[in-house]
PDB file of C-alpha atoms in Angstrom:
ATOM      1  CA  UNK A   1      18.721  26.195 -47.365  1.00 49.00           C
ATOM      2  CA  UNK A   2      20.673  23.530 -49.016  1.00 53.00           C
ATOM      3  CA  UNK A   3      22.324  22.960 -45.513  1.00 47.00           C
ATOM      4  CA  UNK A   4      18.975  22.636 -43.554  1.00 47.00           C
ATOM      5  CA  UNK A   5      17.913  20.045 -45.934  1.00 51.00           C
ATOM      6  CA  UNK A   6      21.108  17.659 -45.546  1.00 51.00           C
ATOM      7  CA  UNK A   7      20.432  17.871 -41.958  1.00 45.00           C
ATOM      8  CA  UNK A   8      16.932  17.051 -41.762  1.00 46.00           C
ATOM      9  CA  UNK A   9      17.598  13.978 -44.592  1.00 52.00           C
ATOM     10  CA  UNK A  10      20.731  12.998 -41.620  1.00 48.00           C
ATOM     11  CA  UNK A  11      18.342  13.321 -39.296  1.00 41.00           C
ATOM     12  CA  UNK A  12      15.516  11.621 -41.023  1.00 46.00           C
ATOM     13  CA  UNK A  13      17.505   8.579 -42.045  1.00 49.00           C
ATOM     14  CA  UNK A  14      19.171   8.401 -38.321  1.00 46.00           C
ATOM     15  CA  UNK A  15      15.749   7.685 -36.818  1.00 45.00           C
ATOM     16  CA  UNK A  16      15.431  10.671 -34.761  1.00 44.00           C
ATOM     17  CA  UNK A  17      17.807  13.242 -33.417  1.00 43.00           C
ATOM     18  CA  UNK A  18      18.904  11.228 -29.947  1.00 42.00           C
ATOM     19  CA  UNK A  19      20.711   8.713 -32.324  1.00 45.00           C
ATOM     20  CA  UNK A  20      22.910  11.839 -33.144  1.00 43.00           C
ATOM     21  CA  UNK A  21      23.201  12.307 -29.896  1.00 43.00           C
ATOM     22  CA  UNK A  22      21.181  15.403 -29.904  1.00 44.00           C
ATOM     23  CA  UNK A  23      18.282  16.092 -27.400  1.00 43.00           C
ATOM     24  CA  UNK A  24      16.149  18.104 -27.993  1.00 42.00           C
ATOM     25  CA  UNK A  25      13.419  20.089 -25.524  1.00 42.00           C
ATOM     26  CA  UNK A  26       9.719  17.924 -25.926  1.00 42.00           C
ATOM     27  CA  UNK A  27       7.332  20.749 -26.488  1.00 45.00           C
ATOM     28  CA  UNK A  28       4.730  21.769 -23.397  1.00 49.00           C
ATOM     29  CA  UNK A  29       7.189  19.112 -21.353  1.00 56.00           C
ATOM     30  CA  UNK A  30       8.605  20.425 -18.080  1.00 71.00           C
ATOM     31  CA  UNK A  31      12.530  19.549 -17.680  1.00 82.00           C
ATOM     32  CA  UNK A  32      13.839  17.439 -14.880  1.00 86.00           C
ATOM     33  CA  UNK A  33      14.606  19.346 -11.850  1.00 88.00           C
ATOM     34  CA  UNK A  34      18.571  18.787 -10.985  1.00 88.00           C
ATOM     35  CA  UNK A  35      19.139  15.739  -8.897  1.00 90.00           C
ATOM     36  CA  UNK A  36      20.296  16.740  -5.615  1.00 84.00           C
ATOM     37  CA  UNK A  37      24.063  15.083  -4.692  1.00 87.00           C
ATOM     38  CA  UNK A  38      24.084  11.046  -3.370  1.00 89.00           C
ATOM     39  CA  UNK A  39      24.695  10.350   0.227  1.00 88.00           C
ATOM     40  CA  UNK A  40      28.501  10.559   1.608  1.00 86.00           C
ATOM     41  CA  UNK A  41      29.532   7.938   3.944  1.00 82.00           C
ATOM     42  CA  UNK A  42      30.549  10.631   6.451  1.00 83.00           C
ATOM     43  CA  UNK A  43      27.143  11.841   7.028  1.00 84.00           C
ATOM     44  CA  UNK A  44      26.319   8.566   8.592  1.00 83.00           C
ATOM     45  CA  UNK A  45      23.984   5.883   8.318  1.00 87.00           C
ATOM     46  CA  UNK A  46      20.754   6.614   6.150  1.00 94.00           C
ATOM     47  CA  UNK A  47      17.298   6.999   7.698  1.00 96.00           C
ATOM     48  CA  UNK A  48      14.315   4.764   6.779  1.00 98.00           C
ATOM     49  CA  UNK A  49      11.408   5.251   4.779  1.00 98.00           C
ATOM     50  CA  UNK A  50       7.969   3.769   5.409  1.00 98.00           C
ATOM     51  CA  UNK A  51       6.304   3.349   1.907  1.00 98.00           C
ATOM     52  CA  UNK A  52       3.041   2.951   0.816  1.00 98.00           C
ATOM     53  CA  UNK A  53       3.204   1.066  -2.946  1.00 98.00           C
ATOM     54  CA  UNK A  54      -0.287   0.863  -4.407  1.00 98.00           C
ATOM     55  CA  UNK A  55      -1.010  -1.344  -7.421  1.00 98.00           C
ATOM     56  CA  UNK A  56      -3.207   1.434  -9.727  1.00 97.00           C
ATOM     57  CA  UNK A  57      -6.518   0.012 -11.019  1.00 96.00           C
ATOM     58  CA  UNK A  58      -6.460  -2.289  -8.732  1.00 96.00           C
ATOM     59  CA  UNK A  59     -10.343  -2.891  -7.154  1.00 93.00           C
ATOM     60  CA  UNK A  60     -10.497  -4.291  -4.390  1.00 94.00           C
ATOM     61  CA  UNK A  61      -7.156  -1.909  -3.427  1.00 97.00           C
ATOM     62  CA  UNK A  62      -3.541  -4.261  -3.624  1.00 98.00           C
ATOM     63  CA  UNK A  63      -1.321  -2.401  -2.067  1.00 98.00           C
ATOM     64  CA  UNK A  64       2.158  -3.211   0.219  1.00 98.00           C
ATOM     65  CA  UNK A  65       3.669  -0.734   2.945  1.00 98.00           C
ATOM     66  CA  UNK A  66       7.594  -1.108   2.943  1.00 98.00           C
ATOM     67  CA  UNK A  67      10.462  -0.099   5.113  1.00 98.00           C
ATOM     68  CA  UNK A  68      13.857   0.525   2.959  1.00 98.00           C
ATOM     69  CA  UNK A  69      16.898   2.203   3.450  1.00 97.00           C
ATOM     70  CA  UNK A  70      16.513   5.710   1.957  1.00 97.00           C
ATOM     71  CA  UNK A  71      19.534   5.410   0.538  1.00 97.00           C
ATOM     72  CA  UNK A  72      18.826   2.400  -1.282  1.00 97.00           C
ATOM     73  CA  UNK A  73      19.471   2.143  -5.171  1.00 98.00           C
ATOM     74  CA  UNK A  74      16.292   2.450  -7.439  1.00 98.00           C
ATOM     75  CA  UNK A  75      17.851  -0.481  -9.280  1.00 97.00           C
ATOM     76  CA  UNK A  76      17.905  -2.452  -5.729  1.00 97.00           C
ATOM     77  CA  UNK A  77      13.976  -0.741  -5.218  1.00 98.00           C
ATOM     78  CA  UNK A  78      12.930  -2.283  -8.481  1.00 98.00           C
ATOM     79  CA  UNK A  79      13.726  -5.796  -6.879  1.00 97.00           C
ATOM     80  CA  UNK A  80      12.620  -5.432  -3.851  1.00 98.00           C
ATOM     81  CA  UNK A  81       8.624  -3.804  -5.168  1.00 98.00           C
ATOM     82  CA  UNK A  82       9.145  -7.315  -7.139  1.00 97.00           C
ATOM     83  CA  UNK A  83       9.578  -9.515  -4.168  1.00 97.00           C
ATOM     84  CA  UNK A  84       6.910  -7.554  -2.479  1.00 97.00           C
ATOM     85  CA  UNK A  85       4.261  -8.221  -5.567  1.00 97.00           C
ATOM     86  CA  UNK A  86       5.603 -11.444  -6.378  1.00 94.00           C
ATOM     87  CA  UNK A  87       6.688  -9.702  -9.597  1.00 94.00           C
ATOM     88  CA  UNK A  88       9.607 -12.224 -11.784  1.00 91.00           C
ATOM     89  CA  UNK A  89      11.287  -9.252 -12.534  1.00 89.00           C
ATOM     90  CA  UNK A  90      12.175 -10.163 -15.825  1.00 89.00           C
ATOM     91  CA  UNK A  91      10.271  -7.260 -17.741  1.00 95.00           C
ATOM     92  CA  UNK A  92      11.202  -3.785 -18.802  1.00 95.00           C
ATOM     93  CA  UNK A  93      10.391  -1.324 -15.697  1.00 97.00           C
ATOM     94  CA  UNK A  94      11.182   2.722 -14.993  1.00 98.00           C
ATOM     95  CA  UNK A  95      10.573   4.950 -12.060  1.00 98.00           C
ATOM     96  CA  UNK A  96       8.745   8.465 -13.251  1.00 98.00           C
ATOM     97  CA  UNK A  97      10.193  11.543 -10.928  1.00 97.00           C
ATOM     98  CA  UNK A  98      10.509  14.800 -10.921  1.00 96.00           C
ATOM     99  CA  UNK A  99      14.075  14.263 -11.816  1.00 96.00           C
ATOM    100  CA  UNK A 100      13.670  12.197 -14.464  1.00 96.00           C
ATOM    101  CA  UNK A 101      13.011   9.102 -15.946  1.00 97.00           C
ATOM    102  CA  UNK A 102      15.108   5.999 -14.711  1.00 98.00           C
ATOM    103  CA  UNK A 103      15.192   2.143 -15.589  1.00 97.00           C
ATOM    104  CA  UNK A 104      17.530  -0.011 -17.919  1.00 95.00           C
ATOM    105  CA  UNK A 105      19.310   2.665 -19.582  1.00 95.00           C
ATOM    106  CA  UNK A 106      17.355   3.476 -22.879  1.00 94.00           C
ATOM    107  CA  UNK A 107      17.980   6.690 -24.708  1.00 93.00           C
ATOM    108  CA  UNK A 108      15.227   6.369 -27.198  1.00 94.00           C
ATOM    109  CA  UNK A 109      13.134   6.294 -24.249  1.00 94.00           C
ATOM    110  CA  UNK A 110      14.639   8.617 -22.397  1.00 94.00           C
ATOM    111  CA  UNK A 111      15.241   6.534 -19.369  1.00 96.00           C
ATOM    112  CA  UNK A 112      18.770   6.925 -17.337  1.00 96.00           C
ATOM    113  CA  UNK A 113      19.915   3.865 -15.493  1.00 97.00           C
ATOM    114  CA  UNK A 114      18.330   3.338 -12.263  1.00 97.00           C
ATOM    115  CA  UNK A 115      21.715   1.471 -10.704  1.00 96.00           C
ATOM    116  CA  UNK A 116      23.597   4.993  -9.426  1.00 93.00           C
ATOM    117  CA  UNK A 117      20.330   6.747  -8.295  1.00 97.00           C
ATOM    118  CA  UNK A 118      19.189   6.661  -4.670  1.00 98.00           C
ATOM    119  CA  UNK A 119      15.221   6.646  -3.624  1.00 98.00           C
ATOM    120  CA  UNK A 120      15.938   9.824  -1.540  1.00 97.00           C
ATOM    121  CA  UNK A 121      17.832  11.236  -4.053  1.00 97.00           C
ATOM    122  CA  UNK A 122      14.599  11.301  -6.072  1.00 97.00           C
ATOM    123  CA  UNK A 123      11.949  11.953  -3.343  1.00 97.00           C
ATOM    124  CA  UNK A 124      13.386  13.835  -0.549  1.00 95.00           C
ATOM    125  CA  UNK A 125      10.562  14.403   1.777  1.00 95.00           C
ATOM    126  CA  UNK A 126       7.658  12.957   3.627  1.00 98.00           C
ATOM    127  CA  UNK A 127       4.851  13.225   1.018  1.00 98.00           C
ATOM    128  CA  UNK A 128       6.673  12.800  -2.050  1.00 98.00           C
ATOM    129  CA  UNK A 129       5.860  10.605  -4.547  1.00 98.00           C
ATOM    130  CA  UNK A 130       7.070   8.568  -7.569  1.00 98.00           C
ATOM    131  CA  UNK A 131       5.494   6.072 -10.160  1.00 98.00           C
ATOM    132  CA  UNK A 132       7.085   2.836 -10.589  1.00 98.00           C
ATOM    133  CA  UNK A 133       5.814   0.957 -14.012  1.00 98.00           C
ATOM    134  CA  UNK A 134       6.631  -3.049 -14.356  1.00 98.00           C
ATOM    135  CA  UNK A 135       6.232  -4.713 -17.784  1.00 96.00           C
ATOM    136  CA  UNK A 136       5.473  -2.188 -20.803  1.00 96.00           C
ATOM    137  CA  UNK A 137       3.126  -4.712 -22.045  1.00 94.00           C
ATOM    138  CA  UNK A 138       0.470  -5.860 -19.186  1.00 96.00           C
ATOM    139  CA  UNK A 139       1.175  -2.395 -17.392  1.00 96.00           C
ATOM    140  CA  UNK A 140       1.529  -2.836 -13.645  1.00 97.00           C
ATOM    141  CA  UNK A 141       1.913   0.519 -12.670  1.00 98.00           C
ATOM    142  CA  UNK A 142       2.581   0.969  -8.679  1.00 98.00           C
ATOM    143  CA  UNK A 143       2.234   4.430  -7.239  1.00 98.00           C
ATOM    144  CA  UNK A 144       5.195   5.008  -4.101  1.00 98.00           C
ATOM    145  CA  UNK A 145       4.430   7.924  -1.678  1.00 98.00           C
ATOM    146  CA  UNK A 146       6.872   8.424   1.300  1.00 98.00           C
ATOM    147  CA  UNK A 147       4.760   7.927   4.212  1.00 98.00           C
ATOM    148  CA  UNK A 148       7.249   8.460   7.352  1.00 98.00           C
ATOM    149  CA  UNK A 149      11.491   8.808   7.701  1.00 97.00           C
ATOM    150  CA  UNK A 150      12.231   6.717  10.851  1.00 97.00           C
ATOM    151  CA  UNK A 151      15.600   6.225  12.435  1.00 96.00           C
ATOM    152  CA  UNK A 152      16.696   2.656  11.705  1.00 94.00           C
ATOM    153  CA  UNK A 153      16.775   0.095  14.118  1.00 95.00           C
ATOM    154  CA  UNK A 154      19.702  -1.805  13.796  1.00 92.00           C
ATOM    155  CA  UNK A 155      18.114  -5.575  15.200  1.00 93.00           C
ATOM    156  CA  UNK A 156      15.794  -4.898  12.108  1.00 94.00           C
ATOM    157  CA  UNK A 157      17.127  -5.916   8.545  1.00 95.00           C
ATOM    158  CA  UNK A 158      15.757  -4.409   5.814  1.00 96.00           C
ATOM    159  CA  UNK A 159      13.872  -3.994   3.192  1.00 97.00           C
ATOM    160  CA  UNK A 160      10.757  -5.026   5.442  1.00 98.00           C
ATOM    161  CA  UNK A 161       7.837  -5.660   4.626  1.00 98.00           C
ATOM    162  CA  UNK A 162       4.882  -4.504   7.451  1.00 98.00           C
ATOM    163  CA  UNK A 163       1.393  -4.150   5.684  1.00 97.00           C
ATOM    164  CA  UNK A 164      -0.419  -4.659   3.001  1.00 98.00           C
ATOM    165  CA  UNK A 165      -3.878  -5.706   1.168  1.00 98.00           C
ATOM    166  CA  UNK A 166      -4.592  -9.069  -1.054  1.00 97.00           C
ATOM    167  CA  UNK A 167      -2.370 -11.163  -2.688  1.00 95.00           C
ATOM    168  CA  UNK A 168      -0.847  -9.584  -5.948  1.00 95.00           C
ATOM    169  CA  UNK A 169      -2.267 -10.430  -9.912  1.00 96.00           C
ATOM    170  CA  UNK A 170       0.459 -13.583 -11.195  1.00 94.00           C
ATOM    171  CA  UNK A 171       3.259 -11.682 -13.688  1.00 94.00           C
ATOM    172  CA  UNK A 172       2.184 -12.131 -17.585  1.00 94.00           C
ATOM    173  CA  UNK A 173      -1.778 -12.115 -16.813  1.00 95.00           C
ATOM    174  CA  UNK A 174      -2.614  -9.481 -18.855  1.00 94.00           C
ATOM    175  CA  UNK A 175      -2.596  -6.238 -16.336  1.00 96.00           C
ATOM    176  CA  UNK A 176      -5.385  -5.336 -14.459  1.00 96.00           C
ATOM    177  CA  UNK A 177      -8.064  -6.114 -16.779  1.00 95.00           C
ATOM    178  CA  UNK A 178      -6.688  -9.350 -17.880  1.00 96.00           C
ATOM    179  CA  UNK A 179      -6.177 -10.075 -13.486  1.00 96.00           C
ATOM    180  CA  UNK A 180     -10.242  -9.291 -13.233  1.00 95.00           C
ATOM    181  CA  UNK A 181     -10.937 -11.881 -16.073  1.00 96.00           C
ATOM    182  CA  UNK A 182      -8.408 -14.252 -14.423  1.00 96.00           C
ATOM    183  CA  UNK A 183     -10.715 -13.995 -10.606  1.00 95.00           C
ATOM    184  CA  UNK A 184     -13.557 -14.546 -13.172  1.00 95.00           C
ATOM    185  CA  UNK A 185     -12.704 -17.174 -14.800  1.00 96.00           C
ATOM    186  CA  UNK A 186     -11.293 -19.574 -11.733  1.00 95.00           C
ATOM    187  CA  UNK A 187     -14.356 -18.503  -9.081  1.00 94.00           C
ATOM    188  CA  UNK A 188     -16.392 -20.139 -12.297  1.00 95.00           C
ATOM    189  CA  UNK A 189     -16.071 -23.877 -12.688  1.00 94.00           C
ATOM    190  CA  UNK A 190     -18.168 -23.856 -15.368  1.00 95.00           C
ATOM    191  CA  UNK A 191     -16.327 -21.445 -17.189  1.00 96.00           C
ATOM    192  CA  UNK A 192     -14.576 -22.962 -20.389  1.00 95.00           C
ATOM    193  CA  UNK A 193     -11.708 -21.592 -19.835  1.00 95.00           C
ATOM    194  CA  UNK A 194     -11.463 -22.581 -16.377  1.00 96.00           C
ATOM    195  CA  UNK A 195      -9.339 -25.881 -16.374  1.00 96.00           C
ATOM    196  CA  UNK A 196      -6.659 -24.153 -18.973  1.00 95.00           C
ATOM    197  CA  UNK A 197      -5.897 -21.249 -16.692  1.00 95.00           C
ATOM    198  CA  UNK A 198      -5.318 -23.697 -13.458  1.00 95.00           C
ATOM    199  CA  UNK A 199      -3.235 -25.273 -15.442  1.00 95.00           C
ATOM    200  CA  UNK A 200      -1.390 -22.125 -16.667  1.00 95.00           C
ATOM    201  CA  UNK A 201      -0.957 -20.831 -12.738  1.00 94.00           C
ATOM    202  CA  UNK A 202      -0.237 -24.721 -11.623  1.00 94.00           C
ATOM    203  CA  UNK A 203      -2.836 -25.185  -9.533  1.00 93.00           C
ATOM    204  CA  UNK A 204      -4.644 -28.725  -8.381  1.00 93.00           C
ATOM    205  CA  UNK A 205      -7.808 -26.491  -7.530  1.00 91.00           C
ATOM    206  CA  UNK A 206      -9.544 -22.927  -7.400  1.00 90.00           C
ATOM    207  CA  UNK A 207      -9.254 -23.460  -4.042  1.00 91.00           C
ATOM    208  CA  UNK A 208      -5.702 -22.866  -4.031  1.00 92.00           C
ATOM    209  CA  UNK A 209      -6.070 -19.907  -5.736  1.00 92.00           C
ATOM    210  CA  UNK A 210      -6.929 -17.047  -2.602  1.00 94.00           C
ATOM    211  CA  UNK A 211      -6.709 -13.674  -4.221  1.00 95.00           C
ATOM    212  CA  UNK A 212      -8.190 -12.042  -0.730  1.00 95.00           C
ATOM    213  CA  UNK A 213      -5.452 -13.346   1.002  1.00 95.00           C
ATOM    214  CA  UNK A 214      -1.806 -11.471   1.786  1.00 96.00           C
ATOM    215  CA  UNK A 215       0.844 -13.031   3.526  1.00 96.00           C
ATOM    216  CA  UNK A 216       3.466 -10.950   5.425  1.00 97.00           C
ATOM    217  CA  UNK A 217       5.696 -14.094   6.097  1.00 97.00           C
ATOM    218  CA  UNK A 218       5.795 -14.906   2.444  1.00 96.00           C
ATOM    219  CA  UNK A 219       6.980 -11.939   1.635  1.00 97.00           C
ATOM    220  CA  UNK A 220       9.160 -11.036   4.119  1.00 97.00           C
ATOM    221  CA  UNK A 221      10.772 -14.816   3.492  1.00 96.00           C
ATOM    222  CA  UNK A 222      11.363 -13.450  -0.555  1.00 96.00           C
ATOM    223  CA  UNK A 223      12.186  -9.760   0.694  1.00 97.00           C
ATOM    224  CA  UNK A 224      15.168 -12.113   2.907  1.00 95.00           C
ATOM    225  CA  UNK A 225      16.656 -13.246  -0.070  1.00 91.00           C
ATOM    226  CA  UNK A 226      17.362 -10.072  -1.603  1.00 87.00           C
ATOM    227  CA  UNK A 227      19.594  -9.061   1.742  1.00 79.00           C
TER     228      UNK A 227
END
């Protein structure tokens, strides 16, 4: 008994078991299935997958339809779902799958880095799908389903961008809800608040502000710079 009770005081003092570098089972939480091998470089040049990212809570629907290497990185999918959004990409983000949790390494949250793992490492098939959260604090949580594998076409560069619906919420707004005050508050020049957030997004005018509108161009132009 005496023993048990050192531990748990180590263990209580530590913080939690994973900063003894023990991990333990989460109770009524399924384990990650084993994450199938990366691509070898003999096996050729990796298909393409048409993906449909939808911005959750998002009414009217924002979404963007993307064509990406399958064997590109999640780290390197993280930036491009940025350029696609308009996202700064300086927040915290992770990718939820069925094999696990990956992001900025963190083992308190139980996220694996996201650098060494491929996107069809982690959804295989047509169909599958994976959650992609940006920014712990406003939320912006983007669900990914695998539309179509394609061959690739090699006068197209990618990642491509070849669909989508209305111009995403500006980063640090305040996630979705804070986004529907934000269409408020600028389609309402009386609205006390309405000079203060024009000047917060840098705008002349309301007018410039045109969250019906999405632009393929511009993001295919940001999408560019990442290649």
């Amino acid at each position: 008994m005496q023993v048990l009770q050192q531990f748990a005081d180590m263990v209580a003092r530590s913080g939690g078991p994973s900063d003894l570098g023990l991990d333990f089972p989460v109770a009524g939480r399924a384990q990650p299935a084993k994450l199938a091998a990366k691509r070898k470089k003999t096996a050729g040049p990796a298909p393409v997958y048409q993906l449909k990212v939808n911005l959750r809570g998002a009414k009217p629907p924002i979404w963007r339809r993307l064509l990406v290497p399958a064997d590109i990185s999640l780290a390197r999918l993280h930036a491009t779902i940025g350029a696609a959004f308009g996202w700064h990409g300086a927040h915290m983000h992770v990718f939820e799958t069925a094999y696990g949790d990956f992001g900025r390494a963190d083992r308190r949250l139980g996220h694996r880095a996201d650098g060494a793992v491929t996107l069809e490492q982690v959804a295989p098939q047509v169909k599958d799908k994976i959650r992609y959260t940006y920014d712990f604090g406003d939320d912006w949580v983007h669900d990914i389903v695998v539309e179509k594998v394609l061959d690739a076409d090699p006068s197209t560069a990618y990642p491509r961008c070849t669909g989508g619906k209305r111009a995403a919420p500006p980063d640090d707004c305040g996630g979705i809800w804070g986004y529907e005050e934000l269409v408020e508050v600028l389609a309402d020049p009386a609205h006390p608040a309405h000079e203060e957030r024009l000047q917060w997004l840098g705008l002349a005018d309301a007018g410039q502000f045109t969250p019906d509108t999405f632009d393929v161009e511009a993001v295919n132009c940001r999408l560019g710079a990442l290649r």
